[in-house]
PDB file of C-alpha atoms and ligand atoms in Angstrom:
ATOM      1  CA  UNK A1133       0.000   0.000   0.000  1.00  0.00           C
ATOM      2  CA  UNK A1134       2.782   2.382   0.971  1.00  0.00           C
ATOM      3  CA  UNK A1135       4.469   1.670  -2.352  1.00  0.00           C
ATOM      4  CA  UNK A1136       1.258   2.266  -4.304  1.00  0.00           C
ATOM      5  CA  UNK A1137       0.685   5.545  -2.468  1.00  0.00           C
ATOM      6  CA  UNK A1138       4.196   6.750  -3.253  1.00  0.00           C
ATOM      7  CA  UNK A1139       3.802   5.829  -6.909  1.00  0.00           C
ATOM      8  CA  UNK A1140       0.477   7.671  -7.161  1.00  0.00           C
ATOM      9  CA  UNK A1141       2.014  10.780  -5.619  1.00  0.00           C
ATOM     10  CA  UNK A1142       5.042  10.555  -7.925  1.00  0.00           C
ATOM     11  CA  UNK A1143       2.852  10.267 -11.016  1.00  0.00           C
ATOM     12  CA  UNK A1144       0.653  13.127  -9.786  1.00  0.00           C
ATOM     13  CA  UNK A1145       3.704  15.333  -9.264  1.00  0.00           C
ATOM     14  CA  UNK A1146       5.085  14.617 -12.724  1.00  0.00           C
ATOM     15  CA  UNK A1147       1.723  15.259 -14.297  1.00  0.00           C
ATOM     16  CA  UNK A1148       1.017  18.456 -12.362  1.00  0.00           C
ATOM     17  CA  UNK A1149       4.320  20.117 -13.276  1.00  0.00           C
ATOM     18  CA  UNK A1150       3.503  19.365 -16.910  1.00  0.00           C
ATOM     19  CA  UNK A1151       0.019  20.884 -16.641  1.00  0.00           C
ATOM     20  CA  UNK A1152       1.345  23.943 -14.810  1.00  0.00           C
ATOM     21  CA  UNK A1153       3.854  24.653 -17.542  1.00  0.00           C
ATOM     22  CA  UNK A1154       1.047  24.600 -20.090  1.00  0.00           C
ATOM     23  CA  UNK A1155      -1.665  26.406 -18.140  1.00  0.00           C
ATOM     24  CA  UNK A1156      -2.895  29.741 -19.507  1.00  0.00           C
ATOM     25  CA  UNK A1157      -3.161  33.043 -17.627  1.00  0.00           C
ATOM     26  CA  UNK A1158      -5.434  33.018 -14.569  1.00  0.00           C
ATOM     27  CA  UNK A1159      -8.815  34.770 -14.234  1.00  0.00           C
ATOM     28  CA  UNK A1160      -9.493  38.360 -13.196  1.00  0.00           C
ATOM     29  CA  UNK A1161      -9.509  38.566  -9.396  1.00  0.00           C
ATOM     30  CA  UNK A1162     -11.419  41.884  -9.215  1.00  0.00           C
ATOM     31  CA  UNK A1163     -14.219  40.646 -11.468  1.00  0.00           C
ATOM     32  CA  UNK A1164     -14.399  37.428  -9.456  1.00  0.00           C
ATOM     33  CA  UNK A1165     -14.709  39.435  -6.264  1.00  0.00           C
ATOM     34  CA  UNK A1166     -17.780  41.275  -7.617  1.00  0.00           C
ATOM     35  CA  UNK A1167     -19.651  38.090  -8.542  1.00  0.00           C
ATOM     36  CA  UNK A1168     -18.679  36.475  -5.239  1.00  0.00           C
ATOM     37  CA  UNK A1169     -20.083  39.439  -3.294  1.00  0.00           C
ATOM     38  CA  UNK A1170     -23.299  39.434  -5.333  1.00  0.00           C
ATOM     39  CA  UNK A1171     -24.236  35.753  -5.469  1.00  0.00           C
ATOM     40  CA  UNK A1172     -21.991  33.568  -3.334  1.00  0.00           C
ATOM     41  CA  UNK A1173     -21.272  35.513  -0.145  1.00  0.00           C
ATOM     42  CA  UNK A1174     -24.611  34.610   1.454  1.00  0.00           C
ATOM     43  CA  UNK A1175     -23.340  31.077   2.061  1.00  0.00           C
ATOM     44  CA  UNK A1176     -19.562  31.128   1.511  1.00  0.00           C
ATOM     45  CA  UNK A1177     -18.937  34.620   3.006  1.00  0.00           C
ATOM     46  CA  UNK A1178     -17.352  37.453   1.032  1.00  0.00           C
ATOM     47  CA  UNK A1179     -13.811  36.019   1.206  1.00  0.00           C
ATOM     48  CA  UNK A1180     -14.809  32.361   0.805  1.00  0.00           C
ATOM     49  CA  UNK A1181     -14.387  31.591   4.508  1.00  0.00           C
ATOM     50  CA  UNK A1182     -17.823  30.161   5.225  1.00  0.00           C
ATOM     51  CA  UNK A1183     -18.647  30.064   8.927  1.00  0.00           C
ATOM     52  CA  UNK A1184     -21.512  27.572   8.527  1.00  0.00           C
ATOM     53  CA  UNK A1185     -20.045  24.035   8.663  1.00  0.00           C
ATOM     54  CA  UNK A1186     -22.161  22.556   5.836  1.00  0.00           C
ATOM     55  CA  UNK A1187     -20.960  25.245   3.391  1.00  0.00           C
ATOM     56  CA  UNK A1188     -17.371  24.637   2.278  1.00  0.00           C
ATOM     57  CA  UNK A1189     -14.490  27.056   2.793  1.00  0.00           C
ATOM     58  CA  UNK A1190     -13.338  28.086  -0.707  1.00  0.00           C
ATOM     59  CA  UNK A1191     -10.509  30.461   0.314  1.00  0.00           C
ATOM     60  CA  UNK A1192      -7.028  29.392  -0.759  1.00  0.00           C
ATOM     61  CA  UNK A1193      -8.209  26.550  -2.991  1.00  0.00           C
ATOM     62  CA  UNK A1194      -6.267  25.763  -6.154  1.00  0.00           C
ATOM     63  CA  UNK A1195      -8.126  27.619  -8.973  1.00  0.00           C
ATOM     64  CA  UNK A1196      -8.148  24.673 -11.392  1.00  0.00           C
ATOM     65  CA  UNK A1197      -9.986  22.552  -8.839  1.00  0.00           C
ATOM     66  CA  UNK A1198     -12.565  25.275  -8.049  1.00  0.00           C
ATOM     67  CA  UNK A1199     -13.252  25.877 -11.749  1.00  0.00           C
ATOM     68  CA  UNK A1200     -13.682  22.140 -12.291  1.00  0.00           C
ATOM     69  CA  UNK A1201     -16.246  21.929  -9.484  1.00  0.00           C
ATOM     70  CA  UNK A1202     -18.275  24.824 -10.901  1.00  0.00           C
ATOM     71  CA  UNK A1203     -18.384  23.029 -14.268  1.00  0.00           C
ATOM     72  CA  UNK A1204     -19.246  19.712 -12.643  1.00  0.00           C
ATOM     73  CA  UNK A1205     -22.294  21.213 -10.892  1.00  0.00           C
ATOM     74  CA  UNK A1206     -23.745  22.008 -14.340  1.00  0.00           C
ATOM     75  CA  UNK A1207     -25.838  19.258 -15.912  1.00  0.00           C
ATOM     76  CA  UNK A1208     -25.954  18.770 -19.684  1.00  0.00           C
ATOM     77  CA  UNK A1209     -29.458  18.479 -21.169  1.00  0.00           C
ATOM     78  CA  UNK A1210     -31.069  15.198 -20.169  1.00  0.00           C
ATOM     79  CA  UNK A1211     -28.166  14.182 -17.939  1.00  0.00           C
ATOM     80  CA  UNK A1212     -27.373  14.240 -14.229  1.00  0.00           C
ATOM     81  CA  UNK A1213     -24.514  16.512 -13.210  1.00  0.00           C
ATOM     82  CA  UNK A1214     -21.242  14.771 -12.294  1.00  0.00           C
ATOM     83  CA  UNK A1215     -21.673  16.595  -9.001  1.00  0.00           C
ATOM     84  CA  UNK A1216     -25.382  16.556  -8.405  1.00  0.00           C
ATOM     85  CA  UNK A1217     -26.338  19.219  -5.869  1.00  0.00           C
ATOM     86  CA  UNK A1218     -29.679  21.033  -5.625  1.00  0.00           C
ATOM     87  CA  UNK A1219     -28.245  24.142  -3.962  1.00  0.00           C
ATOM     88  CA  UNK A1220     -25.234  24.723  -6.224  1.00  0.00           C
ATOM     89  CA  UNK A1221     -26.910  23.806  -9.550  1.00  0.00           C
ATOM     90  CA  UNK A1222     -28.888  27.076  -9.833  1.00  0.00           C
ATOM     91  CA  UNK A1223     -25.851  29.080  -8.643  1.00  0.00           C
ATOM     92  CA  UNK A1224     -23.715  27.993 -11.595  1.00  0.00           C
ATOM     93  CA  UNK A1225     -26.478  27.900 -14.240  1.00  0.00           C
ATOM     94  CA  UNK A1226     -25.890  31.463 -15.450  1.00  0.00           C
ATOM     95  CA  UNK A1227     -22.098  31.644 -14.956  1.00  0.00           C
ATOM     96  CA  UNK A1228     -20.058  32.126 -18.148  1.00  0.00           C
ATOM     97  CA  UNK A1229     -16.674  30.502 -18.755  1.00  0.00           C
ATOM     98  CA  UNK A1230     -14.869  33.707 -17.769  1.00  0.00           C
ATOM     99  CA  UNK A1231     -17.078  34.177 -14.667  1.00  0.00           C
ATOM    100  CA  UNK A1232     -15.917  30.719 -13.555  1.00  0.00           C
ATOM    101  CA  UNK A1233     -12.240  31.517 -14.167  1.00  0.00           C
ATOM    102  CA  UNK A1234     -12.587  34.857 -12.362  1.00  0.00           C
ATOM    103  CA  UNK A1235     -14.322  33.336  -9.334  1.00  0.00           C
ATOM    104  CA  UNK A1236     -11.722  30.547  -9.114  1.00  0.00           C
ATOM    105  CA  UNK A1237      -8.907  33.115  -9.274  1.00  0.00           C
ATOM    106  CA  UNK A1238     -10.539  35.311  -6.619  1.00  0.00           C
ATOM    107  CA  UNK A1239     -11.040  32.538  -4.066  1.00  0.00           C
ATOM    108  CA  UNK A1240      -7.544  31.135  -4.646  1.00  0.00           C
ATOM    109  CA  UNK A1241      -6.094  34.475  -3.489  1.00  0.00           C
ATOM    110  CA  UNK A1242      -8.029  34.627  -0.216  1.00  0.00           C
ATOM    111  CA  UNK A1243      -6.441  33.458   3.026  1.00  0.00           C
ATOM    112  CA  UNK A1244      -8.204  30.384   4.462  1.00  0.00           C
ATOM    113  CA  UNK A1245      -9.419  30.487   8.069  1.00  0.00           C
ATOM    114  CA  UNK A1246      -9.602  27.301  10.190  1.00  0.00           C
ATOM    115  CA  UNK A1247     -12.849  25.357   9.860  1.00  0.00           C
ATOM    116  CA  UNK A1248     -15.168  24.045  12.553  1.00  0.00           C
ATOM    117  CA  UNK A1249     -14.496  20.706  14.281  1.00  0.00           C
ATOM    118  CA  UNK A1250     -17.573  18.625  15.201  1.00  0.00           C
ATOM    119  CA  UNK A1251     -16.334  15.897  17.593  1.00  0.00           C
ATOM    120  CA  UNK A1252     -12.738  16.398  18.759  1.00  0.00           C
ATOM    121  CA  UNK A1253     -12.577  12.934  20.389  1.00  0.00           C
ATOM    122  CA  UNK A1254     -12.290  11.356  16.915  1.00  0.00           C
ATOM    123  CA  UNK A1255      -9.236  13.350  15.794  1.00  0.00           C
ATOM    124  CA  UNK A1256      -6.565  10.793  16.847  1.00  0.00           C
ATOM    125  CA  UNK A1257      -8.321   7.918  15.076  1.00  0.00           C
ATOM    126  CA  UNK A1258      -8.745  10.093  12.011  1.00  0.00           C
ATOM    127  CA  UNK A1259      -5.070  10.963  12.001  1.00  0.00           C
ATOM    128  CA  UNK A1260      -4.025   7.279  11.836  1.00  0.00           C
ATOM    129  CA  UNK A1261      -6.286   6.702   8.847  1.00  0.00           C
ATOM    130  CA  UNK A1262      -5.312   9.907   7.041  1.00  0.00           C
ATOM    131  CA  UNK A1263      -1.572   9.377   7.391  1.00  0.00           C
ATOM    132  CA  UNK A1264      -1.412   5.565   7.255  1.00  0.00           C
ATOM    133  CA  UNK A1265      -4.591   4.239   5.626  1.00  0.00           C
ATOM    134  CA  UNK A1266      -6.148   0.938   6.696  1.00  0.00           C
ATOM    135  CA  UNK A1267      -4.222  -1.951   5.143  1.00  0.00           C
ATOM    136  CA  UNK A1268      -6.763  -4.565   6.241  1.00  0.00           C
ATOM    137  CA  UNK A1269      -9.504  -2.986   4.123  1.00  0.00           C
ATOM    138  CA  UNK A1270      -7.231  -1.694   1.341  1.00  0.00           C
ATOM    139  CA  UNK A1271      -7.825   1.950   2.184  1.00  0.00           C
ATOM    140  CA  UNK A1272      -4.829   3.997   1.001  1.00  0.00           C
ATOM    141  CA  UNK A1273      -3.443   6.840   3.110  1.00  0.00           C
ATOM    142  CA  UNK A1274      -5.244  10.057   2.230  1.00  0.00           C
ATOM    143  CA  UNK A1275      -1.861  11.777   2.521  1.00  0.00           C
ATOM    144  CA  UNK A1276      -0.633   9.973  -0.618  1.00  0.00           C
ATOM    145  CA  UNK A1277      -2.836  12.180  -2.819  1.00  0.00           C
ATOM    146  CA  UNK A1278      -3.836  15.116  -0.604  1.00  0.00           C
ATOM    147  CA  UNK A1279      -0.288  15.406   0.900  1.00  0.00           C
ATOM    148  CA  UNK A1280       0.564  14.898   4.600  1.00  0.00           C
ATOM    149  CA  UNK A1281      -0.559  18.419   5.578  1.00  0.00           C
ATOM    150  CA  UNK A1282      -3.669  18.376   3.366  1.00  0.00           C
ATOM    151  CA  UNK A1283      -2.345  21.022   0.969  1.00  0.00           C
ATOM    152  CA  UNK A1284      -3.134  18.759  -1.978  1.00  0.00           C
ATOM    153  CA  UNK A1285      -1.156  18.288  -5.174  1.00  0.00           C
ATOM    154  CA  UNK A1286      -2.378  20.732  -7.841  1.00  0.00           C
ATOM    155  CA  UNK A1287      -4.196  20.666 -10.085  1.00  0.00           C
ATOM    156  CA  UNK A1288      -5.857  17.261  -9.597  1.00  0.00           C
ATOM    157  CA  UNK A1289      -5.748  16.641  -5.861  1.00  0.00           C
ATOM    158  CA  UNK A1290      -7.519  19.435  -3.974  1.00  0.00           C
ATOM    159  CA  UNK A1291      -6.346  20.935  -0.742  1.00  0.00           C
ATOM    160  CA  UNK A1292      -8.608  19.795   2.083  1.00  0.00           C
ATOM    161  CA  UNK A1293      -6.735  21.124   5.146  1.00  0.00           C
ATOM    162  CA  UNK A1294      -8.778  23.070   7.679  1.00  0.00           C
ATOM    163  CA  UNK A1295     -12.100  22.362   5.948  1.00  0.00           C
ATOM    164  CA  UNK A1296     -15.242  22.133   8.126  1.00  0.00           C
ATOM    165  CA  UNK A1297     -15.702  18.530   9.337  1.00  0.00           C
ATOM    166  CA  UNK A1298     -19.439  18.507   8.525  1.00  0.00           C
ATOM    167  CA  UNK A1299     -18.780  19.496   4.896  1.00  0.00           C
ATOM    168  CA  UNK A1300     -15.962  16.953   4.444  1.00  0.00           C
ATOM    169  CA  UNK A1301     -18.172  14.180   5.828  1.00  0.00           C
ATOM    170  CA  UNK A1302     -20.993  15.212   3.475  1.00  0.00           C
ATOM    171  CA  UNK A1303     -18.629  14.801   0.505  1.00  0.00           C
ATOM    172  CA  UNK A1304     -17.401  11.367   1.584  1.00  0.00           C
ATOM    173  CA  UNK A1305     -21.071  10.360   1.841  1.00  0.00           C
ATOM    174  CA  UNK A1306     -21.850  11.893  -1.569  1.00  0.00           C
ATOM    175  CA  UNK A1307     -19.011   9.881  -3.157  1.00  0.00           C
ATOM    176  CA  UNK A1308     -20.410   6.776  -1.436  1.00  0.00           C
ATOM    177  CA  UNK A1309     -23.982   7.445  -2.664  1.00  0.00           C
ATOM    178  CA  UNK A1310     -22.766   8.349  -6.149  1.00  0.00           C
ATOM    179  CA  UNK A1311     -24.415  11.790  -6.163  1.00  0.00           C
ATOM    180  CA  UNK A1312     -20.825  13.017  -6.527  1.00  0.00           C
ATOM    181  CA  UNK A1313     -19.003  11.093  -9.243  1.00  0.00           C
ATOM    182  CA  UNK A1314     -16.622  13.718 -10.604  1.00  0.00           C
ATOM    183  CA  UNK A1315     -13.403  12.150  -9.267  1.00  0.00           C
ATOM    184  CA  UNK A1316     -10.826  11.171 -11.872  1.00  0.00           C
ATOM    185  CA  UNK A1317     -10.700   7.364 -12.274  1.00  0.00           C
ATOM    186  CA  UNK A1318     -13.289   7.059  -9.467  1.00  0.00           C
ATOM    187  CA  UNK A1319     -10.481   7.121  -6.889  1.00  0.00           C
ATOM    188  CA  UNK A1320     -12.601   8.673  -4.154  1.00  0.00           C
ATOM    189  CA  UNK A1321     -15.651   6.501  -4.870  1.00  0.00           C
ATOM    190  CA  UNK A1322     -13.520   3.366  -4.601  1.00  0.00           C
ATOM    191  CA  UNK A1323     -11.875   4.517  -1.362  1.00  0.00           C
ATOM    192  CA  UNK A1324     -15.092   5.494   0.452  1.00  0.00           C
ATOM    193  CA  UNK A1325     -16.762   2.230  -0.553  1.00  0.00           C
ATOM    194  CA  UNK A1326     -14.214   0.521   1.732  1.00  0.00           C
ATOM    195  CA  UNK A1327     -14.621   2.917   4.648  1.00  0.00           C
ATOM    196  CA  UNK A1328     -16.915   2.543   7.648  1.00  0.00           C
ATOM    197  CA  UNK A1329     -19.175   5.410   8.735  1.00  0.00           C
ATOM    198  CA  UNK A1330     -16.976   5.767  11.832  1.00  0.00           C
ATOM    199  CA  UNK A1331     -13.812   6.060   9.709  1.00  0.00           C
ATOM    200  CA  UNK A1332     -15.437   8.717   7.504  1.00  0.00           C
ATOM    201  CA  UNK A1333     -16.418  10.746  10.561  1.00  0.00           C
ATOM    202  CA  UNK A1334     -13.009  10.402  12.233  1.00  0.00           C
ATOM    203  CA  UNK A1335     -10.974  11.377   9.180  1.00  0.00           C
ATOM    204  CA  UNK A1336     -13.242  14.387   8.556  1.00  0.00           C
ATOM    205  CA  UNK A1337     -12.528  15.686  12.064  1.00  0.00           C
ATOM    206  CA  UNK A1338      -8.770  15.229  11.660  1.00  0.00           C
ATOM    207  CA  UNK A1339      -8.743  17.056   8.303  1.00  0.00           C
ATOM    208  CA  UNK A1340     -10.187  20.163  10.001  1.00  0.00           C
ATOM    209  CA  UNK A1341      -7.092  20.317  12.245  1.00  0.00           C
ATOM    210  CA  UNK A1342      -4.601  20.196   9.321  1.00  0.00           C
ATOM    211  CA  UNK A1343      -2.780  23.391   8.252  1.00  0.00           C
TER     212      UNK A1343
HETATM  213  C1  HEC B2816     -27.468  28.929  -0.696  1.00  0.00           C
HETATM  214  C2  HEC B2816     -26.100  28.650  -0.321  1.00  0.00           C
HETATM  215  C3  HEC B2816     -25.018  28.715  -1.383  1.00  0.00           C
HETATM  216  C4  HEC B2816     -24.758  29.745  -2.267  1.00  0.00           C
HETATM  217  C5  HEC B2816     -25.465  31.075  -2.395  1.00  0.00           C
HETATM  218  C6  HEC B2816     -23.578  29.330  -3.021  1.00  0.00           C
HETATM  219  N1  HEC B2816     -23.157  28.116  -2.601  1.00  0.00           N
HETATM  220 FE1  HEC B2816     -21.497  27.116  -3.221  1.00  0.00          FE
HETATM  221  N2  HEC B2816     -21.943  25.518  -2.038  1.00  0.00           N
HETATM  222  C7  HEC B2816     -23.072  25.427  -1.252  1.00  0.00           C
HETATM  223  C8  HEC B2816     -23.198  24.062  -0.763  1.00  0.00           C
HETATM  224  C9  HEC B2816     -24.301  23.504   0.117  1.00  0.00           C
HETATM  225  C10 HEC B2816     -22.108  23.347  -1.292  1.00  0.00           C
HETATM  226  C11 HEC B2816     -21.795  21.844  -1.121  1.00  0.00           C
HETATM  227  C12 HEC B2816     -22.417  21.122  -2.317  1.00  0.00           C
HETATM  228  C13 HEC B2816     -22.213  19.635  -2.333  1.00  0.00           C
HETATM  229  O1  HEC B2816     -22.502  18.984  -1.331  1.00  0.00           O
HETATM  230  O2  HEC B2816     -21.758  19.124  -3.361  1.00  0.00           O
HETATM  231  C14 HEC B2816     -21.341  24.290  -2.083  1.00  0.00           C
HETATM  232  C15 HEC B2816     -20.166  23.955  -2.761  1.00  0.00           C
HETATM  233  C16 HEC B2816     -19.438  24.846  -3.524  1.00  0.00           C
HETATM  234  C17 HEC B2816     -18.167  24.549  -4.150  1.00  0.00           C
HETATM  235  C18 HEC B2816     -17.399  23.250  -4.049  1.00  0.00           C
HETATM  236  C19 HEC B2816     -16.256  23.407  -3.053  1.00  0.00           C
HETATM  237  C20 HEC B2816     -15.340  22.221  -2.939  1.00  0.00           C
HETATM  238  O3  HEC B2816     -14.476  22.255  -2.063  1.00  0.00           O
HETATM  239  O4  HEC B2816     -15.452  21.253  -3.704  1.00  0.00           O
HETATM  240  C21 HEC B2816     -17.788  25.670  -4.836  1.00  0.00           C
HETATM  241  C22 HEC B2816     -16.525  25.851  -5.651  1.00  0.00           C
HETATM  242  C23 HEC B2816     -18.814  26.662  -4.631  1.00  0.00           C
HETATM  243  N3  HEC B2816     -19.811  26.146  -3.826  1.00  0.00           N
HETATM  244  C24 HEC B2816     -18.785  27.932  -5.187  1.00  0.00           C
HETATM  245  C25 HEC B2816     -19.864  28.832  -5.144  1.00  0.00           C
HETATM  246  C26 HEC B2816     -19.927  30.028  -5.934  1.00  0.00           C
HETATM  247  C27 HEC B2816     -18.849  30.503  -6.883  1.00  0.00           C
HETATM  248  C28 HEC B2816     -21.133  30.631  -5.651  1.00  0.00           C
HETATM  249  C29 HEC B2816     -21.715  31.878  -6.256  1.00  0.00           C
HETATM  250  C30 HEC B2816     -21.784  31.910  -7.709  1.00  0.00           C
HETATM  251  C31 HEC B2816     -21.797  29.784  -4.651  1.00  0.00           C
HETATM  252  N4  HEC B2816     -21.004  28.702  -4.395  1.00  0.00           N
HETATM  253  C32 HEC B2816     -23.017  30.070  -4.048  1.00  0.00           C
HETATM  254  C33 HEC B2816     -23.924  26.470  -0.944  1.00  0.00           C
HETATM  255  C34 HEC B2816     -24.004  27.679  -1.614  1.00  0.00           C
HETATM  256  C1  HEC B2817      -5.656   8.213  -5.402  1.00  0.00           C
HETATM  257  C2  HEC B2817      -5.712   9.570  -4.936  1.00  0.00           C
HETATM  258  C3  HEC B2817      -6.601   9.919  -3.756  1.00  0.00           C
HETATM  259  C4  HEC B2817      -6.561   9.369  -2.488  1.00  0.00           C
HETATM  260  C5  HEC B2817      -5.672   8.246  -1.967  1.00  0.00           C
HETATM  261  C6  HEC B2817      -7.547  10.093  -1.714  1.00  0.00           C
HETATM  262  N1  HEC B2817      -8.151  11.044  -2.487  1.00  0.00           N
HETATM  263 FE1  HEC B2817      -9.570  12.399  -1.887  1.00  0.00          FE
HETATM  264  N2  HEC B2817      -9.689  13.144  -3.786  1.00  0.00           N
HETATM  265  C7  HEC B2817      -8.959  12.710  -4.862  1.00  0.00           C
HETATM  266  C8  HEC B2817      -9.357  13.460  -6.039  1.00  0.00           C
HETATM  267  C9  HEC B2817      -8.823  13.268  -7.446  1.00  0.00           C
HETATM  268  C10 HEC B2817     -10.346  14.386  -5.625  1.00  0.00           C
HETATM  269  C11 HEC B2817     -11.032  15.477  -6.477  1.00  0.00           C
HETATM  270  C12 HEC B2817     -12.178  14.971  -7.247  1.00  0.00           C
HETATM  271  C13 HEC B2817     -12.773  16.110  -8.069  1.00  0.00           C
HETATM  272  O1  HEC B2817     -12.172  16.514  -9.062  1.00  0.00           O
HETATM  273  O2  HEC B2817     -13.817  16.610  -7.689  1.00  0.00           O
HETATM  274  C14 HEC B2817     -10.534  14.151  -4.202  1.00  0.00           C
HETATM  275  C15 HEC B2817     -11.441  14.849  -3.421  1.00  0.00           C
HETATM  276  C16 HEC B2817     -11.611  14.680  -2.076  1.00  0.00           C
HETATM  277  C17 HEC B2817     -12.524  15.433  -1.247  1.00  0.00           C
HETATM  278  C18 HEC B2817     -13.453  16.548  -1.716  1.00  0.00           C
HETATM  279  C19 HEC B2817     -12.846  17.877  -1.348  1.00  0.00           C
HETATM  280  C20 HEC B2817     -13.808  19.022  -1.487  1.00  0.00           C
HETATM  281  O3  HEC B2817     -13.368  20.161  -1.257  1.00  0.00           O
HETATM  282  O4  HEC B2817     -14.971  18.814  -1.819  1.00  0.00           O
HETATM  283  C21 HEC B2817     -12.400  14.955   0.025  1.00  0.00           C
HETATM  284  C22 HEC B2817     -13.133  15.436   1.255  1.00  0.00           C
HETATM  285  C23 HEC B2817     -11.407  13.904   0.002  1.00  0.00           C
HETATM  286  N3  HEC B2817     -10.948  13.751  -1.286  1.00  0.00           N
HETATM  287  C24 HEC B2817     -11.016  13.174   1.115  1.00  0.00           C
HETATM  288  C25 HEC B2817     -10.144  12.097   1.078  1.00  0.00           C
HETATM  289  C26 HEC B2817      -9.893  11.242   2.211  1.00  0.00           C
HETATM  290  C27 HEC B2817     -10.507  11.411   3.590  1.00  0.00           C
HETATM  291  C28 HEC B2817      -9.006  10.290   1.795  1.00  0.00           C
HETATM  292  C29 HEC B2817      -8.445   9.114   2.586  1.00  0.00           C
HETATM  293  C30 HEC B2817      -9.413   8.214   3.209  1.00  0.00           C
HETATM  294  C31 HEC B2817      -8.707  10.558   0.391  1.00  0.00           C
HETATM  295  N4  HEC B2817      -9.433  11.659  -0.003  1.00  0.00           N
HETATM  296  C32 HEC B2817      -7.829   9.825  -0.389  1.00  0.00           C
HETATM  297  C33 HEC B2817      -7.984  11.735  -4.844  1.00  0.00           C
HETATM  298  C34 HEC B2817      -7.614  10.953  -3.745  1.00  0.00           C
END
């Protein structure tokens, strides 16, 4: 498992440096700020630091990941969105391609604030799973893709450090239910299918403490 994790991270690193070299200029931060204040601030706060644990913190996220999520919330005619969410679907419906780039750029420049822990007694258990996985059930260490401090490996592996525990848990459950199926090669769906409810809760609490 350790070996597999290392290989995944090595491949991700090689791939990401390639993508970075090729990536075009980023969006317009000032324009992103305007849209964020008008439509998004009610739930995510003006600077993307939501203070309500079911709404994710967007501040400091890698822009490529944020842009991908905004696309994935959009459903093509007659199809279910790759990330099927009733609240976010109408929010993205009228966003243009440049709106999405501008919003992603704006949030990436904001400083993330620490999220809200739900049950601190689960943090130690969550740490073991995050950093070491669970060999018995073939659960890889989360750190192999999201990095040991949760900073992620751009552009494919998002940063998850400091995120609200309630939001993180909701995403692990969405990957399990299949309402969220926008993960490359179904990595997350495969991993959560091997996790217990208790493990999902514990790892979500630990992630909130990462910086
Ligand atoms: C009414 C509340 C609400 C508003 C307004 C709102 N959002 Fe959200 N947002 C949510 C919820 C709830 C989720 C979690 C959805 C899920 O479970 O998939 C979310 C998720 C997201 C995510 C995914 C974050 C991640 O880490 O994967 C992004 C990006 C996002 N919102 C951006 C925006 C932007 C940009 C706007 C404005 C155009 C906006 N949101 C407006 C409630 C809201
Ligand atoms: C093989 C690589 C890999 C491993 C190992 C992995 N992840 Fe992920 N994870 C991903 C990818 C890729 C995404 C982004 C999917 C997308 O594009 O929406 C993701 C997304 C997530 C998200 C959604 C973040 C957000 O802001 O909505 C959470 C939460 C998460 N992973 C938690 C975990 C946990 C907990 C573990 C360990 C039990 C783990 N991941 C292990 C690849 C991985």
